Coordinates of C-alpha atoms and ligand atoms in Angstrom, one line a residue:
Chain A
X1 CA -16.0 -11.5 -22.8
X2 CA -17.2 -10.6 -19.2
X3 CA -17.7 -6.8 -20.5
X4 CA -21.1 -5.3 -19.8
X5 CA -22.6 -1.9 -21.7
X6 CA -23.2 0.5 -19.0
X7 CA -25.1 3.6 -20.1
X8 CA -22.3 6.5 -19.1
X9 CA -24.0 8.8 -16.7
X10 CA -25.6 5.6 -14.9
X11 CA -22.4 3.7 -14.4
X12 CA -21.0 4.8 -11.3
X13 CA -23.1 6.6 -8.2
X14 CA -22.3 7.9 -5.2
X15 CA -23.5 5.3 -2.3
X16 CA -23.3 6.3 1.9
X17 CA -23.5 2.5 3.0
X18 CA -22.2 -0.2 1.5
X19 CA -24.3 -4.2 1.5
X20 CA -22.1 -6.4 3.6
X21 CA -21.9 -8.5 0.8
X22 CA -20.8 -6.0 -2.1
X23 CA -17.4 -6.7 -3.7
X24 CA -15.8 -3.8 -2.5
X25 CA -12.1 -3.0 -3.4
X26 CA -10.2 0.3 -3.4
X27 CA -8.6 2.8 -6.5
X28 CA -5.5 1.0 -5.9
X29 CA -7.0 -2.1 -6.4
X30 CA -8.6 -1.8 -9.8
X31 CA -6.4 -2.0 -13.4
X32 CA -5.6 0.9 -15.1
X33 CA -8.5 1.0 -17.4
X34 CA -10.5 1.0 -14.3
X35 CA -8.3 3.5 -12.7
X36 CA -9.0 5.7 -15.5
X37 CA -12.8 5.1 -15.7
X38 CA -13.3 6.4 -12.5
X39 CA -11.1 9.8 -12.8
X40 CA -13.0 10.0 -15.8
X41 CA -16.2 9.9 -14.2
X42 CA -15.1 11.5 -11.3
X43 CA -14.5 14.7 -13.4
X44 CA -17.3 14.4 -15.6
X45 CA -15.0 13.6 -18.7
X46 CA -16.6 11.3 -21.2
X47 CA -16.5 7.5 -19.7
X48 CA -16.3 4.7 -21.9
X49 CA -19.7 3.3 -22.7
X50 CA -18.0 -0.2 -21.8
X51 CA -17.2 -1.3 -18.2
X52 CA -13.9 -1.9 -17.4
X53 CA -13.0 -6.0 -17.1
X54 CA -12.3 -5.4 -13.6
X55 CA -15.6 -3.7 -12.7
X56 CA -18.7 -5.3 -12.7
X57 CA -22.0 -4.6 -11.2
X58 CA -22.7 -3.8 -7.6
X59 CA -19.0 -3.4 -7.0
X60 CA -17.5 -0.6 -4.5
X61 CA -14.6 1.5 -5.3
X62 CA -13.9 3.2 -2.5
X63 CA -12.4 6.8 -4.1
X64 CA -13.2 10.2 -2.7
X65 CA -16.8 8.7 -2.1
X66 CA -17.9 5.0 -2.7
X67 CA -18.7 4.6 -6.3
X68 CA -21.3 1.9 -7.1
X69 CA -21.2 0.2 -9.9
X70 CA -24.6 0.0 -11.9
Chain B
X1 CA 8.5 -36.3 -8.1
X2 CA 6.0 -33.3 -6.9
X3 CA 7.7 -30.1 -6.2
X4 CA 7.0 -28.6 -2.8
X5 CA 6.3 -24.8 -2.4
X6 CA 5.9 -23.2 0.7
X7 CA 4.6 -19.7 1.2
X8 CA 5.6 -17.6 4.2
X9 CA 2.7 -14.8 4.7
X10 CA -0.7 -14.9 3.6
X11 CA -0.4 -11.3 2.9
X12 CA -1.3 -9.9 -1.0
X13 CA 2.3 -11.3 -1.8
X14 CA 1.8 -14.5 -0.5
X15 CA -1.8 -15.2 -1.8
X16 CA -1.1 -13.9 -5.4
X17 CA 2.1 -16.1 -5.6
X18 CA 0.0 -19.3 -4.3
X19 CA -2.7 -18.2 -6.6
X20 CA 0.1 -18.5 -9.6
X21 CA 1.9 -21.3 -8.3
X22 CA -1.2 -23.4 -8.8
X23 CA -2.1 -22.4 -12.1
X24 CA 1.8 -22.8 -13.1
X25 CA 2.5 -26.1 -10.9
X26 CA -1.2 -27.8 -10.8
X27 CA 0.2 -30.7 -9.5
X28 CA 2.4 -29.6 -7.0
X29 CA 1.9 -29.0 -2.9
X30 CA 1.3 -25.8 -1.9
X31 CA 1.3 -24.7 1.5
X32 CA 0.6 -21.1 3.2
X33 CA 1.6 -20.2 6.2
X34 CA 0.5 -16.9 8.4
X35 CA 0.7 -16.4 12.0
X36 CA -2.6 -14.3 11.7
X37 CA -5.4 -15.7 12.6
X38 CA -7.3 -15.1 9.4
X39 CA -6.9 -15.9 6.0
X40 CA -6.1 -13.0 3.4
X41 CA -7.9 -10.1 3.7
X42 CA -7.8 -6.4 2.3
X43 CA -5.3 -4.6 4.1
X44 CA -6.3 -1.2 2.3
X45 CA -9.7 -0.8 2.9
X46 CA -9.1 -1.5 6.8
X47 CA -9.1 2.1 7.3
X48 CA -12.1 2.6 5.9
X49 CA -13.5 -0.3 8.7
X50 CA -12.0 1.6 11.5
X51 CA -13.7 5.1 10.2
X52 CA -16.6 3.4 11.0
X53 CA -17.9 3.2 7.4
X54 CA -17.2 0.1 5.9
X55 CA -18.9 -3.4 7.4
X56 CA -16.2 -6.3 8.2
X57 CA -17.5 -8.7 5.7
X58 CA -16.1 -6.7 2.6
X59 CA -13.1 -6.7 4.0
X60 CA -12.4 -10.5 4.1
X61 CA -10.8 -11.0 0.6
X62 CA -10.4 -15.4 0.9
X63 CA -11.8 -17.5 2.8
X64 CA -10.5 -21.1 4.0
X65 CA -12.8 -22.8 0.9
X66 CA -10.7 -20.5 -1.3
X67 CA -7.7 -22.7 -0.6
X68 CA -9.6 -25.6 -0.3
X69 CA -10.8 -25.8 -4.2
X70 CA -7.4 -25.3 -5.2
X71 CA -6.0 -27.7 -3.1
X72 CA -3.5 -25.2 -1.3
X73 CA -2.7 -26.2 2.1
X74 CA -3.5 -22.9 4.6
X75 CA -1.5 -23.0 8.1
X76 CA -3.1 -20.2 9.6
X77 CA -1.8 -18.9 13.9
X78 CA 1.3 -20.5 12.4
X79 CA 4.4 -18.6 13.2
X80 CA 7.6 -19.5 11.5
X81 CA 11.0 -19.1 13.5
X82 CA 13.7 -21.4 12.1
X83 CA 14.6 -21.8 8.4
X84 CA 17.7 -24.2 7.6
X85 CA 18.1 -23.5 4.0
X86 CA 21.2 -26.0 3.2
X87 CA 18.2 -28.8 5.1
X88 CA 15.4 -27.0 2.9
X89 CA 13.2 -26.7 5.9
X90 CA 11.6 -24.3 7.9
X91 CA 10.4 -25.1 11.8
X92 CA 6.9 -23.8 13.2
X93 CA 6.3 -21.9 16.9
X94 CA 5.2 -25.7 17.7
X95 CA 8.7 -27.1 16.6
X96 CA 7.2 -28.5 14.0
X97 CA 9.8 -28.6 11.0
X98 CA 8.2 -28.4 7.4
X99 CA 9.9 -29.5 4.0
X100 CA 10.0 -27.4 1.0
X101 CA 11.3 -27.9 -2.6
X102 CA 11.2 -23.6 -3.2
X103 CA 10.3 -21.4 -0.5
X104 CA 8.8 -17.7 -0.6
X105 CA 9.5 -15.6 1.9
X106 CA 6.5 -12.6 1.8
X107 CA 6.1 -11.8 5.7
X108 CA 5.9 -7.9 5.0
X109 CA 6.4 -5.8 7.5
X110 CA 5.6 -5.0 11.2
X111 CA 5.0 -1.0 12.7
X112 CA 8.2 0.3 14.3
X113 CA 7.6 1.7 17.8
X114 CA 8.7 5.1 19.3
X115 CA 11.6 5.0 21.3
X116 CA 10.5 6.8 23.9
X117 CA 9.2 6.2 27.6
X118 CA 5.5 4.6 27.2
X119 CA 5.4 4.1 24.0
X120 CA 3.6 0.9 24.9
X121 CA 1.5 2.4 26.7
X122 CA -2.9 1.1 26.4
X123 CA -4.7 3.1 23.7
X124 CA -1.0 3.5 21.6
X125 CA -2.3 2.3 18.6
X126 CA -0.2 1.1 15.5
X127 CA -1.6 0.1 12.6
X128 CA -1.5 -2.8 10.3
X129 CA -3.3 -5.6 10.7
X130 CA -7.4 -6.2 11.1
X131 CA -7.2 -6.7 14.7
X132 CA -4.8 -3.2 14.9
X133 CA -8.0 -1.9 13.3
X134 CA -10.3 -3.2 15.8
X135 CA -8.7 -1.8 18.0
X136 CA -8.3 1.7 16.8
X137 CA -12.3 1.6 15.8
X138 CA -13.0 0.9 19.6
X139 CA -11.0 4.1 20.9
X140 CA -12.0 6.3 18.2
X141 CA -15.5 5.7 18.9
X142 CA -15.0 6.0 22.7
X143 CA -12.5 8.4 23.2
X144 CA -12.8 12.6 21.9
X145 CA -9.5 13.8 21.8
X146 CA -6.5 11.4 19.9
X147 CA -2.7 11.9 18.9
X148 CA -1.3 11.3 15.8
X149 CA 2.5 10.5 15.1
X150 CA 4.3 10.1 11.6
X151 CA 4.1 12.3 8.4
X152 CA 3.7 9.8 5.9
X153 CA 1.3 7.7 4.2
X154 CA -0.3 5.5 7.1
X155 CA -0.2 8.5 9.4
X156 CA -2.2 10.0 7.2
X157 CA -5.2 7.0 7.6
X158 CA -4.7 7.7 11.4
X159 CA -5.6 11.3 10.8
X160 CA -8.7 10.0 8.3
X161 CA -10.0 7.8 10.6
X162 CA -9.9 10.8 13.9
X163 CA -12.0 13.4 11.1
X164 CA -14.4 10.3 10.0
X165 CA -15.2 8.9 13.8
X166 CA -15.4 12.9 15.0
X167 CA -12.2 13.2 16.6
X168 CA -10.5 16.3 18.1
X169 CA -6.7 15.4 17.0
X170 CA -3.4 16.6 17.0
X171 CA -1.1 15.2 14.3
X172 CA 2.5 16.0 15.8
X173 CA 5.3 16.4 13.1
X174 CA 8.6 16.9 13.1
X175 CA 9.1 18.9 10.2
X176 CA 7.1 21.9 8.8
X177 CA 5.3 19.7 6.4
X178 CA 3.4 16.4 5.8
X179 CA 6.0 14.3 3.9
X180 CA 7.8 16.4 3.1
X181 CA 10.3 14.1 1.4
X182 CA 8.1 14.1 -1.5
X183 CA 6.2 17.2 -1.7
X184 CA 7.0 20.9 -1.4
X185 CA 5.4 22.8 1.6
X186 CA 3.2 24.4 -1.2
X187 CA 2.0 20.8 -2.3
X188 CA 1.9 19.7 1.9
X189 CA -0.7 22.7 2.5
X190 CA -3.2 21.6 0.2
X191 CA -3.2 18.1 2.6
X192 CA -2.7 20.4 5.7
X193 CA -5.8 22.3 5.1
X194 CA -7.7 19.3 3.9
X195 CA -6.8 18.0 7.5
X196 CA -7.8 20.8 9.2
X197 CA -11.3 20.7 7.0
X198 CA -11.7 17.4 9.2
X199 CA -11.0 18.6 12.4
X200 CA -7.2 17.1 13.0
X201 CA -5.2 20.2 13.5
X202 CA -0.9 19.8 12.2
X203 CA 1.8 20.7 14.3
X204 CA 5.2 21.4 13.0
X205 CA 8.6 21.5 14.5
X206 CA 6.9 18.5 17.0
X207 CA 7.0 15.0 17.7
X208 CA 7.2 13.0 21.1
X209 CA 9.8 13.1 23.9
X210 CA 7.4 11.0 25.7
X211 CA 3.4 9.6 26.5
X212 CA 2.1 10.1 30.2
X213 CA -0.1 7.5 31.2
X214 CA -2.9 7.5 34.5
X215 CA -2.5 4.8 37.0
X216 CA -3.7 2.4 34.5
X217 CA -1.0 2.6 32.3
X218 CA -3.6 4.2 29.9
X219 CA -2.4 6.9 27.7
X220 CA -3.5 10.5 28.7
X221 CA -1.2 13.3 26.5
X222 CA 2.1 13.2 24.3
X223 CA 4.8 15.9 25.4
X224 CA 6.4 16.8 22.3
X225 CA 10.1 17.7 22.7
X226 CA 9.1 21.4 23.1
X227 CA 7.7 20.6 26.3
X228 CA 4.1 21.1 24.7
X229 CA 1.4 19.3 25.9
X230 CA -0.9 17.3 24.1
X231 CA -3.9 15.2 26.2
X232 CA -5.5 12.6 24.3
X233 CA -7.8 9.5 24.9
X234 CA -5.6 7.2 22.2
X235 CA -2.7 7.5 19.9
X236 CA -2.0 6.5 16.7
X237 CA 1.8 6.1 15.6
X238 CA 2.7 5.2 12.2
X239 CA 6.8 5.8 11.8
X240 CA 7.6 3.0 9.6
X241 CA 8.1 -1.0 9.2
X242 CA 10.7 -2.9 10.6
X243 CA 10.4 -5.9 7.7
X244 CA 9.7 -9.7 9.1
X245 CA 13.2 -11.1 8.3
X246 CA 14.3 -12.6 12.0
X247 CA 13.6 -15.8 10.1
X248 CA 16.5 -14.9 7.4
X249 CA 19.0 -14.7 10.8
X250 CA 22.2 -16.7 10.4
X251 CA 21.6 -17.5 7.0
X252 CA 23.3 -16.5 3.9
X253 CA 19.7 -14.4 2.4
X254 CA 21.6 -11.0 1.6
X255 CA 19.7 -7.9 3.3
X256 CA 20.4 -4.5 2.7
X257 CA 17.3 -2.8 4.3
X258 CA 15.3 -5.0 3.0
X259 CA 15.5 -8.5 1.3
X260 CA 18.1 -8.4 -1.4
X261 CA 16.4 -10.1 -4.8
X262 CA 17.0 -9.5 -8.0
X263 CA 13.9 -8.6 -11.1
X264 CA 13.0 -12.3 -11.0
X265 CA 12.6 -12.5 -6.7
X266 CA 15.2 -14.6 -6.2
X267 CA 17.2 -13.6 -3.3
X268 CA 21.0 -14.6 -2.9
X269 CA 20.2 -17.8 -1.6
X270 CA 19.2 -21.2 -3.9
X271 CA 15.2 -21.9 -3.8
X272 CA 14.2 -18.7 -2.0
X273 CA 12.4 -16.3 -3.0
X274 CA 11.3 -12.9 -1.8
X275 CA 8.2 -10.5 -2.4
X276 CA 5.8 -7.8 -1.2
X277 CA 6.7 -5.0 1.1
X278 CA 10.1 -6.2 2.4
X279 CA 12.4 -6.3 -0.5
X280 CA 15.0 -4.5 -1.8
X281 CA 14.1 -5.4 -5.8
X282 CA 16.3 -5.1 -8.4
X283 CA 14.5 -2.5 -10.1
X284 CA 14.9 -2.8 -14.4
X285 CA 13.6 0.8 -14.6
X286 CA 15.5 2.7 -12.2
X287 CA 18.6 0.5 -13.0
X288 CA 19.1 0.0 -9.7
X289 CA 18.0 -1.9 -6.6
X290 CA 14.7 0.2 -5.1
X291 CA 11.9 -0.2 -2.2
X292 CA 8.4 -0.3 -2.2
X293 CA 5.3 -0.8 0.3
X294 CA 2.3 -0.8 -2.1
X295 CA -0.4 -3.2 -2.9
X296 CA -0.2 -3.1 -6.6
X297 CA 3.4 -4.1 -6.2
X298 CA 3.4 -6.5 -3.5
X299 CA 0.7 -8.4 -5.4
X300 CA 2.5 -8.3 -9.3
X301 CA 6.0 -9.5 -7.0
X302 CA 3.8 -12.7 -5.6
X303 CA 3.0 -13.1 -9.3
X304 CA 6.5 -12.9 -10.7
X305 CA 8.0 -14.9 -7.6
X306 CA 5.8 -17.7 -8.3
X307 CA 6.3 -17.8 -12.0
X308 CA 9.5 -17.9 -11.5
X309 CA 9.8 -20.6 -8.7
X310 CA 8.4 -23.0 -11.4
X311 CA 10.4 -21.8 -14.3
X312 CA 13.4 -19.9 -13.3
X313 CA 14.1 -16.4 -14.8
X314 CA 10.5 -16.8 -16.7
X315 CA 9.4 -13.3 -15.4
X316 CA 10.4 -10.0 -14.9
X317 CA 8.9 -7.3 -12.8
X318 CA 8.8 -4.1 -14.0
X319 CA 6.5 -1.9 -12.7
X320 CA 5.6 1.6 -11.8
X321 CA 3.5 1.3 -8.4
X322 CA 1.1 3.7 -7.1
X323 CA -0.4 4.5 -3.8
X324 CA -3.2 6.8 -3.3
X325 CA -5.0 9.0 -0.8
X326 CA -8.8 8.7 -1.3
X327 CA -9.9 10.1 2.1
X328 CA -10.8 14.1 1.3
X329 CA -12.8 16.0 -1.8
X330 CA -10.0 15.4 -4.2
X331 CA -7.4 12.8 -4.0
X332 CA -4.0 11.8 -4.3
X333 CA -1.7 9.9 -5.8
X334 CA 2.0 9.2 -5.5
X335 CA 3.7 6.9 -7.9
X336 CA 6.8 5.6 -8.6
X337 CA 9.5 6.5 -6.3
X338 CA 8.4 10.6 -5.7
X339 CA 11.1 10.8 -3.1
X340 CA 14.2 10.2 -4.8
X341 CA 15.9 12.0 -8.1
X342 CA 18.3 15.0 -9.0
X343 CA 15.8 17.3 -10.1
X344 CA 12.1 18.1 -10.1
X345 CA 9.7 20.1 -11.5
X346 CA 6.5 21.0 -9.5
X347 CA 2.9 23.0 -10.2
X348 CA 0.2 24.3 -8.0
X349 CA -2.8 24.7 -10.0
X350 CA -5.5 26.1 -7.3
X351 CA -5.7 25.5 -4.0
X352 CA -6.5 21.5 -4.2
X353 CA -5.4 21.1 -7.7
X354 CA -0.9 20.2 -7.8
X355 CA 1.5 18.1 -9.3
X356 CA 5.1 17.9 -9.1
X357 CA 7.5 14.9 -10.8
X358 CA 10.4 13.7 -9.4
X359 CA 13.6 13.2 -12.0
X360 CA 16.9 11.6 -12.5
X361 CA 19.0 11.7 -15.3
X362 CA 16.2 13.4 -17.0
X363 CA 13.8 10.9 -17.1
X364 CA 10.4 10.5 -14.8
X365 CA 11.1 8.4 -11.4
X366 CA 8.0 9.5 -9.2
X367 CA 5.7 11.9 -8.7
X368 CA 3.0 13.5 -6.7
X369 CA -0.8 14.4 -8.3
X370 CA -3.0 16.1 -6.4
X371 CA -6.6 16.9 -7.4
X372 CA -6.2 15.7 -10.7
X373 CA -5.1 12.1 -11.4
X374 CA -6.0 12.3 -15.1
X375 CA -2.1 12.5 -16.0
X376 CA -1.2 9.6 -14.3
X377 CA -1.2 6.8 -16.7
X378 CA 0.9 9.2 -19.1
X379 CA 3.6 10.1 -16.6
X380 CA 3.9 6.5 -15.8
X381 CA 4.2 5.3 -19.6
X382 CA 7.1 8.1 -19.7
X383 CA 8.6 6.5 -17.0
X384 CA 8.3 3.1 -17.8
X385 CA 9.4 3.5 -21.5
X386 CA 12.5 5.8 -19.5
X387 CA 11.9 8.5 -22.0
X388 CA 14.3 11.7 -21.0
X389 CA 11.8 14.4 -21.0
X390 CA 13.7 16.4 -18.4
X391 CA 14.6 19.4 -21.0
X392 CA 10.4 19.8 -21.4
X393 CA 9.1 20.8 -18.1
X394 CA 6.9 23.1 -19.1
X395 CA 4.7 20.9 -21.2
X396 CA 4.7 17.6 -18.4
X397 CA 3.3 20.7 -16.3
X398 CA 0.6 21.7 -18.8
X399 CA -3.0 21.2 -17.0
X400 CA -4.3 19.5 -19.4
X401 CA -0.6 17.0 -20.4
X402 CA -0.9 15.6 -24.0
X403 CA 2.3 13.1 -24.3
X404 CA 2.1 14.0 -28.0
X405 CA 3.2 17.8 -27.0
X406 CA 6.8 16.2 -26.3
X407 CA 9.0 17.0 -28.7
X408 CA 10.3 13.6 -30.0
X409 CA 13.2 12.0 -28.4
X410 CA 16.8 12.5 -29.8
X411 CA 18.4 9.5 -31.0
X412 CA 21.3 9.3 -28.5
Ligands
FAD501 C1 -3.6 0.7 7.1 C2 -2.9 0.4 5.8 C3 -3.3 1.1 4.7 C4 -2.7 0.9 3.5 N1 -3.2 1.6 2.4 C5 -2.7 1.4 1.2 C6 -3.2 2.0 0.0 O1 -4.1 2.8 0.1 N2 -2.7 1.7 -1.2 C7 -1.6 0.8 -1.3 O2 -1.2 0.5 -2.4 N3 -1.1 0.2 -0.2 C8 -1.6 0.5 1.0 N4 -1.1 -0.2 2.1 C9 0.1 -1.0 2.0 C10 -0.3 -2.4 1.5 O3 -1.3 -2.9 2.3 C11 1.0 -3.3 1.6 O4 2.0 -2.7 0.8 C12 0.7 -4.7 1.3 O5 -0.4 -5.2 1.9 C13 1.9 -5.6 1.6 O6 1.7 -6.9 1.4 P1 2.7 -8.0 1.8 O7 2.0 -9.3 1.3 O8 4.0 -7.7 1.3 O9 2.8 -8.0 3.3 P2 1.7 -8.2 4.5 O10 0.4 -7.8 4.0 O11 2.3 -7.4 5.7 O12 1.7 -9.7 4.8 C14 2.7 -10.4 5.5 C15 2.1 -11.5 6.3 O13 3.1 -12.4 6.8 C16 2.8 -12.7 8.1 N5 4.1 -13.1 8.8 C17 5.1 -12.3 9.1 N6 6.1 -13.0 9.7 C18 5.7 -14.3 9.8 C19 6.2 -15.5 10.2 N7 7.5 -15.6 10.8 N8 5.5 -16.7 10.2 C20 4.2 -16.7 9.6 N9 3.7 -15.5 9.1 C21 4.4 -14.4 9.2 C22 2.2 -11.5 8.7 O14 1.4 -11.7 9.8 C23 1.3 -11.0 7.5 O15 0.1 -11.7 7.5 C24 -1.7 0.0 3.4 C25 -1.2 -0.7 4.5 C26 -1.9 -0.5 5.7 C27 -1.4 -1.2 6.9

């Protein structure tokens, strides 16, 4: 499986610019578990300790900020 | 014999459909065809481009190798104006005429224009493709003062994109709220003020009579049908999409608004198929035919065409779509269809905190959540297992909604 452990408060951070070469998609874009990872982080709910399918590291999500992935 | 597929549109529909086609059909030609000059690339985030925040390279979602290794042929500044469907052929702007076994037709959409004087006018942007967003990145980081035309979802990027590039803007509307089809002026504030937060100021009761231009033919100011007067560098008009269908001319393909198909995206004609933003879908939840322009959607459609092409009636689409708003502090999210339905229920929490779900016949067809999105895999479970839930408004409006909290449906 292509699952990673993330540890939960380092999973996602704000970032200002993004690398040219980041894999960068938008909330729409991402499955629902993913969808639901990041309103869970984004209001400081508890976030699954394992990374969506869809999300792996050094991906965008472009939300109400860009979220990096760790 | 090897089946032919063609693909019109090299959009999300298209590319997800060639994507499935050749893991359905490995041994079967492919072919793509787009009259953009680029290969498929992510429509959503060019907003976030033309903000000035986002590089180009991110944007680009396939490049020509990505059709190479799987052995899909890519036609790309190849615009398609004849299809003969009794022939099964389709002829090129160059006349030249291209065979197909099962066609899909996924050629979206194109911005509809204002019918009024000048609407053509330079710097009168709309918006949909890369190049539109070029274009739009250039004035706003030129120009100081921009107007913006259409109360709805795209018109909404416009707005985003004046705040982000430090533009002084007037979004003209013609009613007393930002779509107000699917919100309540109490829901429409919380996006009002969150404009004005950005610097792009709304103005109700508007709209455009007509653009004056300088000697240029270069926009200069909007006169709304008030009379009032609004100068700006640029404007950005976003009123809706007239779909790609001048193809579908003279042939039997039913239309209704939209390209008739039913849940497997097979329109009315034999061999062709439909998806993405310009059908009218049969739509298994809503029991009835529905629209929408989403990427979610337009993707899964691609996906079910293409299954189906290969195997008919093999798939079914049924799916709640989303759309959401991630350009202020809190976002938004409409899904489903929040502007249709014989009754509603709606909540304002605080002033960036609301929710409000559109129903019919009791059960969940759309909604609107803003601030909090938590809710939003549970409302669309409700509406997607067509639970009648209408009788138990107060618990879907809880803050914190539990599903469980329902009492249990009655056996009917
Ligand atoms: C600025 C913007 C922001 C958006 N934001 C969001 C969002 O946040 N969330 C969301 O879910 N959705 C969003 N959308 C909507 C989403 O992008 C669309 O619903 C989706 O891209 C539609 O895909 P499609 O494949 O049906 O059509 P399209 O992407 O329009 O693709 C159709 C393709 O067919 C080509 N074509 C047309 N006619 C011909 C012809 N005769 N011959 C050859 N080629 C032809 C067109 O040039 C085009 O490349 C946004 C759209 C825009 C424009």
């Amino acid at each position: 499986m292509s699952q990673s452990v993330a540890p939960l408060e380092r999973s996602l951070s704000r970032v200002d610019r993004v690398h040219p070469s980041a894999r960068v998609r938008h909330f729409d874009q991402l499955s629902e578990s993913a969808q639901e990872y990041v309103i869970a982080w984004a209001s400081d709910d508890a976030v699954p300790n394992v990374l969506p399918e869809d999300l792996r590291a050094d991906d965008v999500v472009v939300f109400t900020d860009y979220l990096h992935v760790a | 014999m090897t089946e032919s597929y063609v693909i019109i549109g090299d959009g999300i529909a298209g590319s997800s459909a060639a994507e499935t086609l050749r893991e359905e059909a490995p041994d079967a030609d492919i072919t793509v065809i787009t009259d953009e000059g680029e290969a498929l690339y992510n429509r959503i985030l060019i907003k976030e481009f033309a903000k000035g925040k986002l590089p180009e390279a991110p944007i680009s979602i396939h490049d020509e190798s990505w059709y190479d290794e799987r052995d899909v042929e890519l036609r790309l500044n190849t615009h398609v104006k004849n299809l003969d469907p009794d022939a099964h052929t389709l002829e090129t702007h160059e006349e030249e005429v291209i065979d197909y076994d099962k066609l899909l037709v996924a050629t979206g959409g194109t911005p509809t224009q204002l019918p009024v004087d000048n609407s053509d006018a330079e710097g009168i942007h709309h918006f949909w493709t890369f190049q539109d967003a070029r274009r739009i990145k250039e004035s706003a980081e030129s120009g100081e003062k921009a107007v913006i035309v259409g109360a709805g979802l795209l018109g909404i990027d416009l707005a985003a994109i004046s705040g982000a590039q430090d533009i002084e803007a007037k979004y003209l509307m013609r009613g007393d709220a930002w779509w107000r089809y699917a919100l309540s002026v109490e829901g429409a504030e919380i996006m009002h003020n969150a404009m004005r937060d950005i610097g792009v100021e709304p103005v109700f009761g508007s709209g455009v009579d007509h653009f004056e231009t300088d000697d240029d033919g270069h926009v200069t100011a909007a006169v709304d049908p008030n009379g009032d007067r609004f100068e700006c560098d640029w404007a950005g008009v976003a009123i809706g999409l007239n779909f790609n269908t001048e193809i579908l001319q003279g042939t039997s393909v039913k239309q209704d608004g939209g390209v008739v198909v039913d849940q497997h995206m097979q329109s009315s004609v034999d061999d062709i198929y439909a998806a993405g933003d310009l059908t009218r879908f049969y739509d298994t939840i809503l029991g009835e035919y529905g629209q929408n322009g989403s990427w979610g959607s337009a993707k899964e459609q691609g996906t079910i065409a293409a299954k189906n092409m290969v195997d008919p009636e093999s798939a079914e689409f049924r799916w709640v779509s989303s759309y959401s708003i991630t350009h202020f502090d809190f976002p938004f999210l409409s899904f489903g269809h929040p502007t249709i339905g014989d009754d509603e229920v709606e909540k304002k929490y605080s002033d960036t905190e609301y929710r409000r779900l559109a129903l019919k016949d009791g059960k969940i067809v759309g909604g609107v959540l803003i601030g909090d999105l938590a809710p939003q895999s549970a409302y669309k479970r409700l509406m997607k297992e067509e639970r009648v839930v209408g009788d138990q408004k107060e618990v879907l409006m809880q803050k914190k909604f539990d599903p469980d909290d329902l009492a249990p449906t009655q056996e009917q």
